Structures are given as C-alpha cells and as structure tokens.
Amino acid sequence: MPAISADAGRIIGRCHANCGASARPGRRSRHTRSRQARRHSDLEYFPSARTRVLDRNTAIGGTACGRANQRSLKTHLAHSRRFIITLGLLTAIAALTVDLSLPAIPAMVDALNTSLSHAQQIVGIFMLGMSVGQIPSGLASDRFGRLPTIYAGMGLFVTAACVAAIANDIEVLLAARFVQGIGAASAIVISRAVVRDIATGKDAARLMSLMTMIFTAAPVIAPSIGALLVAHWNWRAPFIVIAASGFALLFAVRSNLEETHTPDASQHPLRQLSFSFREFFSHRQSVFGLLLLIVAPAGHMSVIAVSAALTVGIYGYSITQYGMIFACAGLSILAGSITNRWLIVRYDVVQLVTLGVALIFTSSAQLVIIAWLDSAPFWWVWSCVCLYMFAIAILMPNTTVLALDPLPRIAGVASSIIGTTQNVLGASGAILGALIYNGTIRNTVIIMATTGTVTACVFLLRPLIVSELKLHQREELARN
C-alpha cells in the first residue's frame, strides 16, 4: 500500500467514520442538511501536488469509502486544467504527426527518389498503424491500467519517430510511420477512455469539446510550422520535431495524469476481449454512434492526404501559402469546438448530433455539384472543406459520448473499437484519395462528397437502429 500523508489520513478517517455511522441499522440520521453538506465537503477533499490519497498509479476502489474518494478524485480531475490539457495533447499527437509532415511531401519526392503518389501514402500508412494498434491498447488499458499503457505506446511512438527522421528510403520511412501509428493509437484510445472514466452525459461532452479545442491547434499551426521547417532546413526537420514532441508529451503524462481505472486482469485476454466486443455490439445506441463516427473521417482524411497537391498542384499556390490555407481548416475545427461547447449547456447531445449531420450534408451536397462540374473556384472548394471540418467538431464529441455512455466498465475496449473502425476507414480514405488523384478537382473531392452523404443516410435510418437514445445521469451512475 503506498504511503498516505497525515492530512489524507485524517480525511480518509473521517470518511470511514461517516460510512460506519451511516451503515448502522435502525438509526435515524441526526444531522441537519447544512451539516450533511459539511460532511459531503469532507469527502470532496482535493489533494495538493504534494499530498495524494494514494499513489498516482493506483486507482481507488473496493469499499464504499474507497468509491466515495474515487468519485471525489474524478470530480477533481474533470476540472483540472493540466489534466484536461494533457488529454487534449494526447488526442492531438496524431493530427500533429500527420499535419506537420504534409509540407515535406513534395520535397521528399526528390530526396528519396520516389513518386508523389507513393510519398503521399505516409498519411494513410500512419492511419493504418493507428487502426491496428487501438484494439490492443484498449484491452491493455482495461487489464493493466491507463498509465502503463500510455507509457508503452508513447515510447514506441518516439522510437519510430526517430527512425522516420533518419530514413534514407521511402519504404523504411513508411514502415516507421506504420509503427508510429501503432504507438499513437494508445494516446487516442486512452484519452477517450479516461473521459468516460471520470464523466458522462453533458459533462463528458464538455470535456470532449475542450479536448477537441486543444486538438485543433495541430491543424491550425502544424502545416505552417512544417512549411517553415522545410523551407529553412529540409524535409527531415518536421519529422525531428515530431520525435521531440513525443518526448515532451511523455513528460507531460508523467507530471499531470492520474490513474482513473481499476485494472481487471482476472480473465484470459481473449475471453475478456470477446466479452467486451459482445457487450459493445449488444447496445444499439453504441452501434448507432459507431456508424455515425466511422464514415465522416474517411472524407476529411482523403482531402488532407491530397491537400498539398490540390493547393499547390492544381491551383498554383506556394508551399508557404498552403500552410496558411490549411490553417483555415484547423480554425474551422476550433470554431466548431467553441460553438459546441457553447451549445452543450443549452441543448441536449442528440440535438447537437442532428446539427452536425445537417452541416455535413450541406457541405457534401455542394461537393457533389463540384465533382459533377469538375471545375470550381478555390474559395468554393475550400469553404466546403472548412464547413465539413466545422461540422466534424460538433458531431464527433457528442456522438462519441452517445456511443461510450452505456459502457463504463469496458471504456478502453469500447474506445478502441470506435478508434479502430474510424482509422481503418480514415486510412482507406487517405490511401484511396492518394491513389485516385489524377490532377482533377473531381477526384480530389469525390470521397468527401460521398462520405458526407452516407453519414446523413445513416442518421435518417436511426429509427431502424435504435428506438431511444439515452444518457446516464451522474446520480444513476453513483447508484450503479
């Protein structure tokens, strides 16, 4: 048992005294409401940086008093800025890895003696690695805890990033990006699982929106930074920065995150994984959320993969201008996250999902027209892309909350199921977008136009999938 400080000991002592008193049968409480409030505040003890109730890697659980302390700790974490910022940075590491490397693609073609289509696969291969790594990461986090899994995953990410930075062959670079994606998968899975560990309903949607706002910084600034790095040094500079960012994030995890899940390794891994899959797909609400979540990413990843070729090759903008143009898409995600955070306190999650789907369909309908014409001014094409990104920032956090809400005990595997399917289709969209790119506007936007339309169709089929969408309330979770 980790050492407990004197202050924490007194708090836990009071908690045990209160629990013991409340457990005595046949006695009516003599406390007034105000005194009960004071007793409740005793339970909501927020330890300082030097004083912790338990070791940072040990989740509290077991007894009623332990569960009371755990709820208090989770409430504290849900409002801790450093904790939330670190979760947002974990979510952003994948976007940073993709967006920072995009400006290096044209220079990489000559340096590694490869084709543009082959070089553009660094996006899809990375996403494919993330798809492969998420199920193992989710299962490991449920069995061994969130923190050990994130340490192992980010360590793998940093190692592969260093290999990518020194690669002299496109095949070695692509292999390193695949392994890098496997490591980054743990960051995506665990950040979502941790949110489900500490919050639900609108609180979870609020946290998801805050994380999305932090995540937005990557597509806003990363392409511009990548373009400057390539212009002043060479194509390797962005990959070196990616490796350094991984090191920095490991230190942030060590300093700011706490364990939020009580590990359960009682079952055989395959049996536990099989049970988790059956549990996930037995909830129609989770299935409906999954269907909404997996289609839209294929569209925006297809445009991201060929965005440099679209902007520089078709419309003739410079690499520096490309960074600024791409930042507009990132700002659209930021605007959508801010809007979602404002709306979440005024409307329910289902209404915001409806809004997100409607905006995605508005964007994709215009892109269908552009694909049919095979000609359009750049402002029209890119405004449709930005609207799609804006809608993604509203749709994704709320739909993720819907999908994870019924599954608190298997949040790690549930998050990995969502992430894996998202990234399989996202990687497929990116690779397919790079393969079908032929210098025309039609082939550049056709995948985004299709996925937006499919997302709208899935939403319209909701009555056939799930009869009612319901979110657990905090009091109900406490009773459970």
CSV table of C-alpha atoms in Angstrom, one decimal, residues 56-57 86 89-90 93 146-162 183-184 186-187 190 242-258:
chain,number,residue,atom,x,y,z
A,56,ARG,CA,-0.8,8.3,-8.7
A,57,ASN,CA,-0.7,4.9,-10.5
A,86,THR,CA,-2.6,16.8,-21.3
A,89,LEU,CA,-2.4,16.9,-26.3
A,90,LEU,CA,-2.6,13.2,-26.4
A,93,ILE,CA,-0.4,13.9,-31.3
A,146,ARG,CA,-4.4,3.6,-18.4
A,147,LEU,CA,-1.0,5.0,-17.4
A,148,PRO,CA,1.2,1.8,-18.1
A,149,THR,CA,-0.4,1.5,-21.5
A,150,ILE,CA,0.2,5.1,-22.4
A,151,TYR,CA,3.8,4.9,-21.4
A,152,ALA,CA,4.4,1.9,-23.6
A,153,GLY,CA,2.5,3.3,-26.5
A,154,MET,CA,4.2,6.7,-26.4
A,155,GLY,CA,7.6,5.1,-26.0
A,156,LEU,CA,7.0,3.1,-29.2
A,157,PHE,CA,5.8,6.3,-30.9
A,158,VAL,CA,9.0,8.2,-30.1
A,159,THR,CA,11.3,5.3,-31.2
A,160,ALA,CA,9.5,5.0,-34.6
A,161,ALA,CA,9.6,8.8,-35.0
A,162,CYS,CA,13.4,8.8,-34.6
A,183,GLY,CA,2.2,3.8,-30.8
A,184,ALA,CA,0.0,6.9,-31.3
A,186,SER,CA,-2.7,4.4,-27.3
A,187,ALA,CA,-2.9,8.2,-27.0
A,190,ILE,CA,-6.9,6.2,-23.6
A,242,ILE,CA,7.5,15.1,-34.2
A,243,ALA,CA,10.0,13.0,-32.3
A,244,ALA,CA,10.8,15.8,-29.9
A,245,SER,CA,7.1,16.4,-29.3
A,246,GLY,CA,6.6,12.8,-28.4
A,247,PHE,CA,9.4,13.1,-25.7
A,248,ALA,CA,7.8,16.2,-24.3
A,249,LEU,CA,4.4,14.6,-24.2
A,250,LEU,CA,5.8,11.6,-22.2
A,251,PHE,CA,7.0,14.1,-19.5
A,252,ALA,CA,3.6,15.8,-19.5
A,253,VAL,CA,1.8,12.4,-18.9
A,254,ARG,CA,4.2,11.6,-16.1
A,255,SER,CA,3.6,15.0,-14.4
A,256,ASN,CA,-0.2,15.6,-15.0
A,257,LEU,CA,-2.1,12.4,-15.5
A,258,GLU,CA,-3.6,10.2,-12.8
